[in-house]
Amino acid sequence: MIQRLAILLLIAVSLPAAEFQNGQAARAVIGQSSFSSREAGVAAVALSISQNRLYAAEASRRVLTFDLTKVLALNDNPVDRPTPLCSVCGFPAIASTSQSVIPGIAGVAVFGKTVIMVDRPRHRILIWRDVSSPRSVQGPDVILGKSNDGSVSASTVVDPASVAFDGKRVFAGDAALHRVLVWNSLPAQDDQPADAVLGQPTFTSGGAPDAPAADTIGLPGALASDGVNLFVADALVHRILVFSPGDFALSPAAVVNSASLAPGPLAPGTLIDVKTNESLNLFESRQDQTGRRLPRRMGGVEVLFNGIALPLVSVKSGSIEAQLPYDIAASTVASLTIRIEHGGAAATSNAVALRIAPAAPALYAFGGTEPRTGLLLHAGNGKAGVPASPVTSDSPARPGEELTLWATGLGSVNDSDAVSRAVAGVPFSGPAARVLSPLSATVDGRPVEVRSASLTEGAVGVYEIHILLPADLSPGPNAELVVSQNGYTSNTVLFPVISTHTEE
C-alpha cells in the first residue's frame, strides 16, 4: 500500500495540472445514441448549468433539461455494463419547457465582473476584465481576432459564434473553422494565442468534418463550462459534446493495433496497444492464466471505451494492451480514456477518438523496423506426424507449401456453431469460426490462396490464417506478405523463400 501511494504521489507531482489537449475527443455525447449518429437530437442555441442540470434552449422555443449525474464524472469508477453500447450517450431530457431565450445569448459570457462578447460582424471577441472599472466605458481591455490576416493559427477568429468563461478558462467557438479555442487563463493582451483547440487536430486546420465523430465539431453554437467539463452544443449535428481536461495527457495517436503497431481504423475484437507516458510508472502486470477471462482492471489501471472498461491483456510502463468489444460493428467512431487508481485516489487522461471499421487486418511480426519479419509457421503440408515449425532463415518457406500466420483486426466471425459467442476478454469456446469479411493475400504482389481465416478455440482476439504459396514463387530472403480485407491492407511482413531446387 505504501508503494502504491508513493507511485500515485509521483504521478501527481510529475504531471502538469489538468488541461485540454489539442485535438482531444469528447468523452460523452448528449442528444445522440453514439458519437457518429446524427438523429433529430438537440439543436441548442444556448446552454446553462445549475445544480447538476444542463439546460439547452432550442430555437423552436423549447428548453430541455438534462440530468448531468447520468454522465460519469471524470475520475469516478465506471460501472461495468456491456450494454448499452455507449454508457454515456443518448440519455433523454428529464424535462421540456416551452420557453424562448434572447437571440445571441450564446455570444455573451459573464463571470463576476468579467464580460466577454462576440463581435460577429467584425470577426472579433471582446473582453472587459472588470466592467466596474471606470476604464471599461472606453472599450474592451482585450480584443481577440483583431489582426486576422487570412491565415489559420492559434489566434485566428473568423466567425465567432459562442463564448464561455468559468472564472479560469475562456472558450470561444468559431463556426467557420468548426472549432473551439481554449485559453487556460483570461487573455491579457490582444490576439493572444489560444492554449488548445478542440474540434480540429491542430491550430492550422479548419476544414469541415466529413462525418460526426468524438473529436469533431460541426457548429459550436453554444458553450457552457462547470469549471471542469466543457459542454459544446454542436448545432449542425444536433448534439451536445462533453469535453474534459485530463489529469495526464494522452496523444490522439496513442492507440495502435497491437500487431501492426500502427494507428488507424480498428475492428471489433481487435487487440490494441495504448501508448502512455513512461513517467506514469504503471505497475507491470499481465494476464498469464491461459483459458481465463481477462480482467477489466489491472494494477489499478482501466481503459474506458465509451465509458466502459475494456478487458486488459497487460499493463506496463509505456504501454497498455486491451481488447475492443465485438458488439461495435454498427459504430464508426468511439472515445477512449485511461483511468489510474491507487490508494483510493484516481487520475484520468483526456479522451482520444477511435475510428471503427468492420474489419481492418494487421499481421503479427517480430520486433525491429518496418517492414518486420513475420511470425509464420510451416503448416506441415498436411502430412501426418510433420510438426509445424517456425519459418526462419535456417528453415525458409518453400514454393507450393502452406503457411500459418496470425493477425488481429479481422472483425466479426461466424460463431453460430460455437459453444458460445465471441466475447471480448473471454477465450473463444470453439470450434474455429471463420471471419465474416472475406480475406485476400499477396506475396511479392502476387495473389495467393487464403485457405482459411478464423478465430480458433481458446483465442482472445488473435486470428489464425492459412495461405498456400504459389508453386513457382521466386526465392529470396525477404518475400513481402500482406493481407487485405474490407478495403484495408495490413502491414507488410517479410519471410524467406528457398528455391525448390536447392539441396537440403
JSON list of N, CA and C in Angstrom, two decimals, residues 168-237:
[
{"chain": "A", "resi": 168, "resn": "LYS", "atom": "N", "xyz": [-11.80, 30.74, -14.89]},
{"chain": "A", "resi": 168, "resn": "LYS", "atom": "CA", "xyz": [-10.42, 30.37, -15.14]},
{"chain": "A", "resi": 168, "resn": "LYS", "atom": "C", "xyz": [-10.14, 30.33, -16.63]},
{"chain": "A", "resi": 169, "resn": "ARG", "atom": "N", "xyz": [-10.87, 29.47, -17.34]},
{"chain": "A", "resi": 169, "resn": "ARG", "atom": "CA", "xyz": [-10.62, 29.28, -18.77]},
{"chain": "A", "resi": 169, "resn": "ARG", "atom": "C", "xyz": [-11.63, 30.08, -19.60]},
{"chain": "A", "resi": 170, "resn": "VAL", "atom": "N", "xyz": [-11.15, 30.51, -20.76]},
{"chain": "A", "resi": 170, "resn": "VAL", "atom": "CA", "xyz": [-12.00, 31.15, -21.75]},
{"chain": "A", "resi": 170, "resn": "VAL", "atom": "C", "xyz": [-12.14, 30.21, -22.94]},
{"chain": "A", "resi": 171, "resn": "PHE", "atom": "N", "xyz": [-13.37, 30.05, -23.42]},
{"chain": "A", "resi": 171, "resn": "PHE", "atom": "CA", "xyz": [-13.66, 29.19, -24.56]},
{"chain": "A", "resi": 171, "resn": "PHE", "atom": "C", "xyz": [-14.35, 30.03, -25.63]},
{"chain": "A", "resi": 172, "resn": "ALA", "atom": "N", "xyz": [-13.97, 29.81, -26.88]},
{"chain": "A", "resi": 172, "resn": "ALA", "atom": "CA", "xyz": [-14.59, 30.55, -27.98]},
{"chain": "A", "resi": 172, "resn": "ALA", "atom": "C", "xyz": [-14.85, 29.61, -29.15]},
{"chain": "A", "resi": 173, "resn": "GLY", "atom": "N", "xyz": [-16.12, 29.54, -29.57]},
{"chain": "A", "resi": 173, "resn": "GLY", "atom": "CA", "xyz": [-16.49, 28.71, -30.70]},
{"chain": "A", "resi": 173, "resn": "GLY", "atom": "C", "xyz": [-16.45, 29.48, -32.00]},
{"chain": "A", "resi": 174, "resn": "ASP", "atom": "N", "xyz": [-15.81, 28.90, -33.02]},
{"chain": "A", "resi": 174, "resn": "ASP", "atom": "CA", "xyz": [-15.69, 29.52, -34.33]},
{"chain": "A", "resi": 174, "resn": "ASP", "atom": "C", "xyz": [-16.46, 28.67, -35.34]},
{"chain": "A", "resi": 175, "resn": "ALA", "atom": "N", "xyz": [-17.57, 29.23, -35.85]},
{"chain": "A", "resi": 175, "resn": "ALA", "atom": "CA", "xyz": [-18.44, 28.47, -36.75]},
{"chain": "A", "resi": 175, "resn": "ALA", "atom": "C", "xyz": [-17.76, 28.18, -38.08]},
{"chain": "A", "resi": 176, "resn": "ALA", "atom": "N", "xyz": [-16.95, 29.12, -38.57]},
{"chain": "A", "resi": 176, "resn": "ALA", "atom": "CA", "xyz": [-16.31, 28.94, -39.88]},
{"chain": "A", "resi": 176, "resn": "ALA", "atom": "C", "xyz": [-15.20, 27.90, -39.84]},
{"chain": "A", "resi": 177, "resn": "LEU", "atom": "N", "xyz": [-14.50, 27.81, -38.72]},
{"chain": "A", "resi": 177, "resn": "LEU", "atom": "CA", "xyz": [-13.38, 26.88, -38.62]},
{"chain": "A", "resi": 177, "resn": "LEU", "atom": "C", "xyz": [-13.75, 25.60, -37.87]},
{"chain": "A", "resi": 178, "resn": "HIS", "atom": "N", "xyz": [-15.02, 25.48, -37.47]},
{"chain": "A", "resi": 178, "resn": "HIS", "atom": "CA", "xyz": [-15.52, 24.24, -36.85]},
{"chain": "A", "resi": 178, "resn": "HIS", "atom": "C", "xyz": [-14.67, 23.84, -35.65]},
{"chain": "A", "resi": 179, "resn": "ARG", "atom": "N", "xyz": [-14.44, 24.81, -34.77]},
{"chain": "A", "resi": 179, "resn": "ARG", "atom": "CA", "xyz": [-13.56, 24.52, -33.64]},
{"chain": "A", "resi": 179, "resn": "ARG", "atom": "C", "xyz": [-13.91, 25.38, -32.43]},
{"chain": "A", "resi": 180, "resn": "VAL", "atom": "N", "xyz": [-13.33, 25.00, -31.30]},
{"chain": "A", "resi": 180, "resn": "VAL", "atom": "CA", "xyz": [-13.41, 25.79, -30.07]},
{"chain": "A", "resi": 180, "resn": "VAL", "atom": "C", "xyz": [-11.99, 26.05, -29.61]},
{"chain": "A", "resi": 181, "resn": "LEU", "atom": "N", "xyz": [-11.64, 27.31, -29.43]},
{"chain": "A", "resi": 181, "resn": "LEU", "atom": "CA", "xyz": [-10.34, 27.68, -28.89]},
{"chain": "A", "resi": 181, "resn": "LEU", "atom": "C", "xyz": [-10.42, 27.76, -27.37]},
{"chain": "A", "resi": 182, "resn": "VAL", "atom": "N", "xyz": [-9.35, 27.34, -26.71]},
{"chain": "A", "resi": 182, "resn": "VAL", "atom": "CA", "xyz": [-9.31, 27.31, -25.25]},
{"chain": "A", "resi": 182, "resn": "VAL", "atom": "C", "xyz": [-8.12, 28.13, -24.76]},
{"chain": "A", "resi": 183, "resn": "TRP", "atom": "N", "xyz": [-8.38, 29.12, -23.89]},
{"chain": "A", "resi": 183, "resn": "TRP", "atom": "CA", "xyz": [-7.34, 29.85, -23.18]},
{"chain": "A", "resi": 183, "resn": "TRP", "atom": "C", "xyz": [-7.37, 29.39, -21.73]},
{"chain": "A", "resi": 184, "resn": "ASN", "atom": "N", "xyz": [-6.26, 28.91, -21.21]},
{"chain": "A", "resi": 184, "resn": "ASN", "atom": "CA", "xyz": [-6.24, 28.38, -19.84]},
{"chain": "A", "resi": 184, "resn": "ASN", "atom": "C", "xyz": [-6.35, 29.46, -18.77]},
{"chain": "A", "resi": 185, "resn": "SER", "atom": "N", "xyz": [-6.20, 30.69, -19.16]},
{"chain": "A", "resi": 185, "resn": "SER", "atom": "CA", "xyz": [-6.42, 31.81, -18.25]},
{"chain": "A", "resi": 185, "resn": "SER", "atom": "C", "xyz": [-6.95, 32.98, -19.07]},
{"chain": "A", "resi": 186, "resn": "LEU", "atom": "N", "xyz": [-7.50, 33.96, -18.40]},
{"chain": "A", "resi": 186, "resn": "LEU", "atom": "CA", "xyz": [-8.09, 35.09, -19.08]},
{"chain": "A", "resi": 186, "resn": "LEU", "atom": "C", "xyz": [-7.03, 35.83, -19.89]},
{"chain": "A", "resi": 187, "resn": "PRO", "atom": "N", "xyz": [-7.20, 35.95, -21.22]},
{"chain": "A", "resi": 187, "resn": "PRO", "atom": "CA", "xyz": [-6.20, 36.64, -22.05]},
{"chain": "A", "resi": 187, "resn": "PRO", "atom": "C", "xyz": [-5.91, 38.05, -21.54]},
{"chain": "A", "resi": 188, "resn": "ALA", "atom": "N", "xyz": [-4.62, 38.39, -21.58]},
{"chain": "A", "resi": 188, "resn": "ALA", "atom": "CA", "xyz": [-4.20, 39.70, -21.06]},
{"chain": "A", "resi": 188, "resn": "ALA", "atom": "C", "xyz": [-3.79, 40.66, -22.15]},
{"chain": "A", "resi": 189, "resn": "GLN", "atom": "N", "xyz": [-3.73, 40.19, -23.42]},
{"chain": "A", "resi": 189, "resn": "GLN", "atom": "CA", "xyz": [-3.32, 41.07, -24.50]},
{"chain": "A", "resi": 189, "resn": "GLN", "atom": "C", "xyz": [-4.06, 40.72, -25.77]},
{"chain": "A", "resi": 190, "resn": "ASP", "atom": "N", "xyz": [-4.11, 41.71, -26.67]},
{"chain": "A", "resi": 190, "resn": "ASP", "atom": "CA", "xyz": [-4.80, 41.50, -27.94]},
{"chain": "A", "resi": 190, "resn": "ASP", "atom": "C", "xyz": [-4.18, 40.34, -28.72]},
{"chain": "A", "resi": 191, "resn": "ASP", "atom": "N", "xyz": [-5.05, 39.59, -29.40]},
{"chain": "A", "resi": 191, "resn": "ASP", "atom": "CA", "xyz": [-4.61, 38.50, -30.28]},
{"chain": "A", "resi": 191, "resn": "ASP", "atom": "C", "xyz": [-3.77, 37.45, -29.55]},
{"chain": "A", "resi": 192, "resn": "GLN", "atom": "N", "xyz": [-3.95, 37.31, -28.26]},
{"chain": "A", "resi": 192, "resn": "GLN", "atom": "CA", "xyz": [-3.19, 36.30, -27.53]},
{"chain": "A", "resi": 192, "resn": "GLN", "atom": "C", "xyz": [-3.53, 34.92, -28.06]},
{"chain": "A", "resi": 193, "resn": "PRO", "atom": "N", "xyz": [-2.54, 34.11, -28.42]},
{"chain": "A", "resi": 193, "resn": "PRO", "atom": "CA", "xyz": [-2.82, 32.77, -28.96]},
{"chain": "A", "resi": 193, "resn": "PRO", "atom": "C", "xyz": [-3.51, 31.88, -27.93]},
{"chain": "A", "resi": 194, "resn": "ALA", "atom": "N", "xyz": [-4.41, 31.04, -28.41]},
{"chain": "A", "resi": 194, "resn": "ALA", "atom": "CA", "xyz": [-5.07, 30.07, -27.53]},
{"chain": "A", "resi": 194, "resn": "ALA", "atom": "C", "xyz": [-4.08, 29.00, -27.11]},
{"chain": "A", "resi": 195, "resn": "ASP", "atom": "N", "xyz": [-4.42, 28.32, -26.02]},
{"chain": "A", "resi": 195, "resn": "ASP", "atom": "CA", "xyz": [-3.56, 27.25, -25.50]},
{"chain": "A", "resi": 195, "resn": "ASP", "atom": "C", "xyz": [-3.92, 25.88, -26.05]},
{"chain": "A", "resi": 196, "resn": "ALA", "atom": "N", "xyz": [-5.15, 25.71, -26.52]},
{"chain": "A", "resi": 196, "resn": "ALA", "atom": "CA", "xyz": [-5.58, 24.41, -27.06]},
{"chain": "A", "resi": 196, "resn": "ALA", "atom": "C", "xyz": [-6.73, 24.64, -28.03]},
{"chain": "A", "resi": 197, "resn": "VAL", "atom": "N", "xyz": [-6.93, 23.67, -28.90]},
{"chain": "A", "resi": 197, "resn": "VAL", "atom": "CA", "xyz": [-8.03, 23.71, -29.86]},
{"chain": "A", "resi": 197, "resn": "VAL", "atom": "C", "xyz": [-8.78, 22.40, -29.81]},
{"chain": "A", "resi": 198, "resn": "LEU", "atom": "N", "xyz": [-10.10, 22.49, -29.82]},
{"chain": "A", "resi": 198, "resn": "LEU", "atom": "CA", "xyz": [-10.98, 21.32, -29.85]},
{"chain": "A", "resi": 198, "resn": "LEU", "atom": "C", "xyz": [-11.75, 21.32, -31.17]},
{"chain": "A", "resi": 199, "resn": "GLY", "atom": "N", "xyz": [-11.99, 20.14, -31.70]},
{"chain": "A", "resi": 199, "resn": "GLY", "atom": "CA", "xyz": [-12.73, 20.03, -32.96]},
{"chain": "A", "resi": 199, "resn": "GLY", "atom": "C", "xyz": [-11.83, 19.94, -34.17]},
{"chain": "A", "resi": 200, "resn": "GLN", "atom": "N", "xyz": [-10.56, 20.31, -34.02]},
{"chain": "A", "resi": 200, "resn": "GLN", "atom": "CA", "xyz": [-9.57, 20.22, -35.09]},
{"chain": "A", "resi": 200, "resn": "GLN", "atom": "C", "xyz": [-8.29, 19.60, -34.52]},
{"chain": "A", "resi": 201, "resn": "PRO", "atom": "N", "xyz": [-7.51, 18.90, -35.36]},
{"chain": "A", "resi": 201, "resn": "PRO", "atom": "CA", "xyz": [-6.30, 18.27, -34.84]},
{"chain": "A", "resi": 201, "resn": "PRO", "atom": "C", "xyz": [-5.20, 19.26, -34.48]},
{"chain": "A", "resi": 202, "resn": "THR", "atom": "N", "xyz": [-5.15, 20.41, -35.18]},
{"chain": "A", "resi": 202, "resn": "THR", "atom": "CA", "xyz": [-4.11, 21.41, -34.92]},
{"chain": "A", "resi": 202, "resn": "THR", "atom": "C", "xyz": [-4.71, 22.81, -35.05]},
{"chain": "A", "resi": 203, "resn": "PHE", "atom": "N", "xyz": [-3.93, 23.80, -34.65]},
{"chain": "A", "resi": 203, "resn": "PHE", "atom": "CA", "xyz": [-4.36, 25.19, -34.77]},
{"chain": "A", "resi": 203, "resn": "PHE", "atom": "C", "xyz": [-4.46, 25.64, -36.22]},
{"chain": "A", "resi": 204, "resn": "THR", "atom": "N", "xyz": [-3.74, 25.00, -37.12]},
{"chain": "A", "resi": 204, "resn": "THR", "atom": "CA", "xyz": [-3.71, 25.46, -38.51]},
{"chain": "A", "resi": 204, "resn": "THR", "atom": "C", "xyz": [-4.73, 24.75, -39.40]},
{"chain": "A", "resi": 205, "resn": "SER", "atom": "N", "xyz": [-5.48, 23.81, -38.86]},
{"chain": "A", "resi": 205, "resn": "SER", "atom": "CA", "xyz": [-6.51, 23.12, -39.64]},
{"chain": "A", "resi": 205, "resn": "SER", "atom": "C", "xyz": [-7.87, 23.75, -39.35]},
{"chain": "A", "resi": 206, "resn": "GLY", "atom": "N", "xyz": [-8.73, 23.77, -40.39]},
{"chain": "A", "resi": 206, "resn": "GLY", "atom": "CA", "xyz": [-10.03, 24.40, -40.19]},
{"chain": "A", "resi": 206, "resn": "GLY", "atom": "C", "xyz": [-11.11, 23.88, -41.11]},
{"chain": "A", "resi": 207, "resn": "GLY", "atom": "N", "xyz": [-10.88, 22.71, -41.70]},
{"chain": "A", "resi": 207, "resn": "GLY", "atom": "CA", "xyz": [-11.85, 22.15, -42.62]},
{"chain": "A", "resi": 207, "resn": "GLY", "atom": "C", "xyz": [-13.07, 21.58, -41.93]},
{"chain": "A", "resi": 208, "resn": "ALA", "atom": "N", "xyz": [-14.17, 21.49, -42.68]},
{"chain": "A", "resi": 208, "resn": "ALA", "atom": "CA", "xyz": [-15.40, 20.92, -42.13]},
{"chain": "A", "resi": 208, "resn": "ALA", "atom": "C", "xyz": [-15.25, 19.42, -41.98]},
{"chain": "A", "resi": 209, "resn": "PRO", "atom": "N", "xyz": [-15.78, 18.82, -40.92]},
{"chain": "A", "resi": 209, "resn": "PRO", "atom": "CA", "xyz": [-15.67, 17.37, -40.74]},
{"chain": "A", "resi": 209, "resn": "PRO", "atom": "C", "xyz": [-16.49, 16.62, -41.78]},
{"chain": "A", "resi": 210, "resn": "ASP", "atom": "N", "xyz": [-15.96, 15.47, -42.22]},
{"chain": "A", "resi": 210, "resn": "ASP", "atom": "CA", "xyz": [-16.68, 14.64, -43.19]},
{"chain": "A", "resi": 210, "resn": "ASP", "atom": "C", "xyz": [-17.91, 13.99, -42.55]},
{"chain": "A", "resi": 211, "resn": "ALA", "atom": "N", "xyz": [-17.80, 13.64, -41.29]},
{"chain": "A", "resi": 211, "resn": "ALA", "atom": "CA", "xyz": [-18.89, 12.95, -40.58]},
{"chain": "A", "resi": 211, "resn": "ALA", "atom": "C", "xyz": [-18.73, 13.22, -39.09]},
{"chain": "A", "resi": 212, "resn": "PRO", "atom": "N", "xyz": [-19.80, 13.08, -38.32]},
{"chain": "A", "resi": 212, "resn": "PRO", "atom": "CA", "xyz": [-19.69, 13.30, -36.87]},
{"chain": "A", "resi": 212, "resn": "PRO", "atom": "C", "xyz": [-18.72, 12.31, -36.24]},
{"chain": "A", "resi": 213, "resn": "ALA", "atom": "N", "xyz": [-17.95, 12.78, -35.29]},
{"chain": "A", "resi": 213, "resn": "ALA", "atom": "CA", "xyz": [-17.01, 11.94, -34.56]},
{"chain": "A", "resi": 213, "resn": "ALA", "atom": "C", "xyz": [-16.86, 12.50, -33.16]},
{"chain": "A", "resi": 214, "resn": "ALA", "atom": "N", "xyz": [-16.08, 11.79, -32.34]},
{"chain": "A", "resi": 214, "resn": "ALA", "atom": "CA", "xyz": [-15.88, 12.24, -30.97]},
{"chain": "A", "resi": 214, "resn": "ALA", "atom": "C", "xyz": [-14.93, 13.42, -30.89]},
{"chain": "A", "resi": 215, "resn": "ASP", "atom": "N", "xyz": [-14.15, 13.65, -31.95]},
{"chain": "A", "resi": 215, "resn": "ASP", "atom": "CA", "xyz": [-13.17, 14.74, -31.92]},
{"chain": "A", "resi": 215, "resn": "ASP", "atom": "C", "xyz": [-13.45, 15.80, -32.98]},
{"chain": "A", "resi": 216, "resn": "THR", "atom": "N", "xyz": [-14.68, 15.85, -33.48]},
{"chain": "A", "resi": 216, "resn": "THR", "atom": "CA", "xyz": [-15.04, 16.89, -34.46]},
{"chain": "A", "resi": 216, "resn": "THR", "atom": "C", "xyz": [-16.20, 17.73, -33.95]},
{"chain": "A", "resi": 217, "resn": "ILE", "atom": "N", "xyz": [-16.27, 18.97, -34.44]},
{"chain": "A", "resi": 217, "resn": "ILE", "atom": "CA", "xyz": [-17.36, 19.88, -34.10]},
{"chain": "A", "resi": 217, "resn": "ILE", "atom": "C", "xyz": [-17.88, 20.48, -35.39]},
{"chain": "A", "resi": 218, "resn": "GLY", "atom": "N", "xyz": [-19.15, 20.28, -35.68]},
{"chain": "A", "resi": 218, "resn": "GLY", "atom": "CA", "xyz": [-19.72, 20.84, -36.89]},
{"chain": "A", "resi": 218, "resn": "GLY", "atom": "C", "xyz": [-19.99, 22.32, -36.77]},
{"chain": "A", "resi": 219, "resn": "LEU", "atom": "N", "xyz": [-20.71, 22.71, -35.72]},
{"chain": "A", "resi": 219, "resn": "LEU", "atom": "CA", "xyz": [-21.04, 24.11, -35.48]},
{"chain": "A", "resi": 219, "resn": "LEU", "atom": "C", "xyz": [-21.16, 24.35, -33.98]},
{"chain": "A", "resi": 220, "resn": "PRO", "atom": "N", "xyz": [-20.17, 25.02, -33.36]},
{"chain": "A", "resi": 220, "resn": "PRO", "atom": "CA", "xyz": [-20.21, 25.28, -31.92]},
{"chain": "A", "resi": 220, "resn": "PRO", "atom": "C", "xyz": [-21.17, 26.42, -31.60]},
{"chain": "A", "resi": 221, "resn": "GLY", "atom": "N", "xyz": [-22.47, 26.13, -31.62]},
{"chain": "A", "resi": 221, "resn": "GLY", "atom": "CA", "xyz": [-23.49, 27.16, -31.48]},
{"chain": "A", "resi": 221, "resn": "GLY", "atom": "C", "xyz": [-23.63, 27.72, -30.09]},
{"chain": "A", "resi": 222, "resn": "ALA", "atom": "N", "xyz": [-23.23, 26.97, -29.08]},
{"chain": "A", "resi": 222, "resn": "ALA", "atom": "CA", "xyz": [-23.32, 27.45, -27.70]},
{"chain": "A", "resi": 222, "resn": "ALA", "atom": "C", "xyz": [-22.33, 26.66, -26.86]},
{"chain": "A", "resi": 223, "resn": "LEU", "atom": "N", "xyz": [-21.83, 27.31, -25.78]},
{"chain": "A", "resi": 223, "resn": "LEU", "atom": "CA", "xyz": [-20.85, 26.69, -24.89]},
{"chain": "A", "resi": 223, "resn": "LEU", "atom": "C", "xyz": [-21.26, 26.92, -23.44]},
{"chain": "A", "resi": 224, "resn": "ALA", "atom": "N", "xyz": [-20.86, 25.98, -22.58]},
{"chain": "A", "resi": 224, "resn": "ALA", "atom": "CA", "xyz": [-21.04, 26.16, -21.14]},
{"chain": "A", "resi": 224, "resn": "ALA", "atom": "C", "xyz": [-19.99, 25.34, -20.42]},
{"chain": "A", "resi": 225, "resn": "SER", "atom": "N", "xyz": [-19.48, 25.87, -19.31]},
{"chain": "A", "resi": 225, "resn": "SER", "atom": "CA", "xyz": [-18.47, 25.16, -18.52]},
{"chain": "A", "resi": 225, "resn": "SER", "atom": "C", "xyz": [-18.90, 25.12, -17.07]},
{"chain": "A", "resi": 226, "resn": "ASP", "atom": "N", "xyz": [-18.69, 23.96, -16.43]},
{"chain": "A", "resi": 226, "resn": "ASP", "atom": "CA", "xyz": [-18.98, 23.85, -15.00]},
{"chain": "A", "resi": 226, "resn": "ASP", "atom": "C", "xyz": [-17.71, 23.96, -14.17]},
{"chain": "A", "resi": 227, "resn": "GLY", "atom": "N", "xyz": [-16.63, 24.43, -14.80]},
{"chain": "A", "resi": 227, "resn": "GLY", "atom": "CA", "xyz": [-15.35, 24.54, -14.11]},
{"chain": "A", "resi": 227, "resn": "GLY", "atom": "C", "xyz": [-14.45, 23.35, -14.34]},
{"chain": "A", "resi": 228, "resn": "VAL", "atom": "N", "xyz": [-15.02, 22.23, -14.79]},
{"chain": "A", "resi": 228, "resn": "VAL", "atom": "CA", "xyz": [-14.25, 21.04, -15.12]},
{"chain": "A", "resi": 228, "resn": "VAL", "atom": "C", "xyz": [-14.52, 20.63, -16.56]},
{"chain": "A", "resi": 229, "resn": "ASN", "atom": "N", "xyz": [-15.79, 20.42, -16.87]},
{"chain": "A", "resi": 229, "resn": "ASN", "atom": "CA", "xyz": [-16.20, 19.95, -18.19]},
{"chain": "A", "resi": 229, "resn": "ASN", "atom": "C", "xyz": [-16.65, 21.12, -19.07]},
{"chain": "A", "resi": 230, "resn": "LEU", "atom": "N", "xyz": [-16.40, 21.00, -20.36]},
{"chain": "A", "resi": 230, "resn": "LEU", "atom": "CA", "xyz": [-16.90, 21.95, -21.33]},
{"chain": "A", "resi": 230, "resn": "LEU", "atom": "C", "xyz": [-18.00, 21.27, -22.14]},
{"chain": "A", "resi": 231, "resn": "PHE", "atom": "N", "xyz": [-19.17, 21.90, -22.19]},
{"chain": "A", "resi": 231, "resn": "PHE", "atom": "CA", "xyz": [-20.30, 21.40, -22.96]},
{"chain": "A", "resi": 231, "resn": "PHE", "atom": "C", "xyz": [-20.41, 22.23, -24.24]},
{"chain": "A", "resi": 232, "resn": "VAL", "atom": "N", "xyz": [-20.37, 21.55, -25.37]},
{"chain": "A", "resi": 232, "resn": "VAL", "atom": "CA", "xyz": [-20.40, 22.21, -26.67]},
{"chain": "A", "resi": 232, "resn": "VAL", "atom": "C", "xyz": [-21.65, 21.79, -27.42]},
{"chain": "A", "resi": 233, "resn": "ALA", "atom": "N", "xyz": [-22.54, 22.75, -27.68]},
{"chain": "A", "resi": 233, "resn": "ALA", "atom": "CA", "xyz": [-23.74, 22.47, -28.46]},
{"chain": "A", "resi": 233, "resn": "ALA", "atom": "C", "xyz": [-23.35, 22.46, -29.93]},
{"chain": "A", "resi": 234, "resn": "ASP", "atom": "N", "xyz": [-23.22, 21.27, -30.49]},
{"chain": "A", "resi": 234, "resn": "ASP", "atom": "CA", "xyz": [-22.89, 21.11, -31.91]},
{"chain": "A", "resi": 234, "resn": "ASP", "atom": "C", "xyz": [-24.21, 21.14, -32.68]},
{"chain": "A", "resi": 235, "resn": "ALA", "atom": "N", "xyz": [-24.63, 22.34, -33.02]},
{"chain": "A", "resi": 235, "resn": "ALA", "atom": "CA", "xyz": [-25.97, 22.52, -33.60]},
{"chain": "A", "resi": 235, "resn": "ALA", "atom": "C", "xyz": [-26.12, 21.83, -34.95]},
{"chain": "A", "resi": 236, "resn": "LEU", "atom": "N", "xyz": [-25.04, 21.70, -35.69]},
{"chain": "A", "resi": 236, "resn": "LEU", "atom": "CA", "xyz": [-25.11, 21.10, -37.01]},
{"chain": "A", "resi": 236, "resn": "LEU", "atom": "C", "xyz": [-25.47, 19.62, -36.94]},
{"chain": "A", "resi": 237, "resn": "VAL", "atom": "N", "xyz": [-25.03, 18.95, -35.87]},
{"chain": "A", "resi": 237, "resn": "VAL", "atom": "CA", "xyz": [-25.25, 17.51, -35.72]},
{"chain": "A", "resi": 237, "resn": "VAL", "atom": "C", "xyz": [-26.31, 17.22, -34.65]}
]
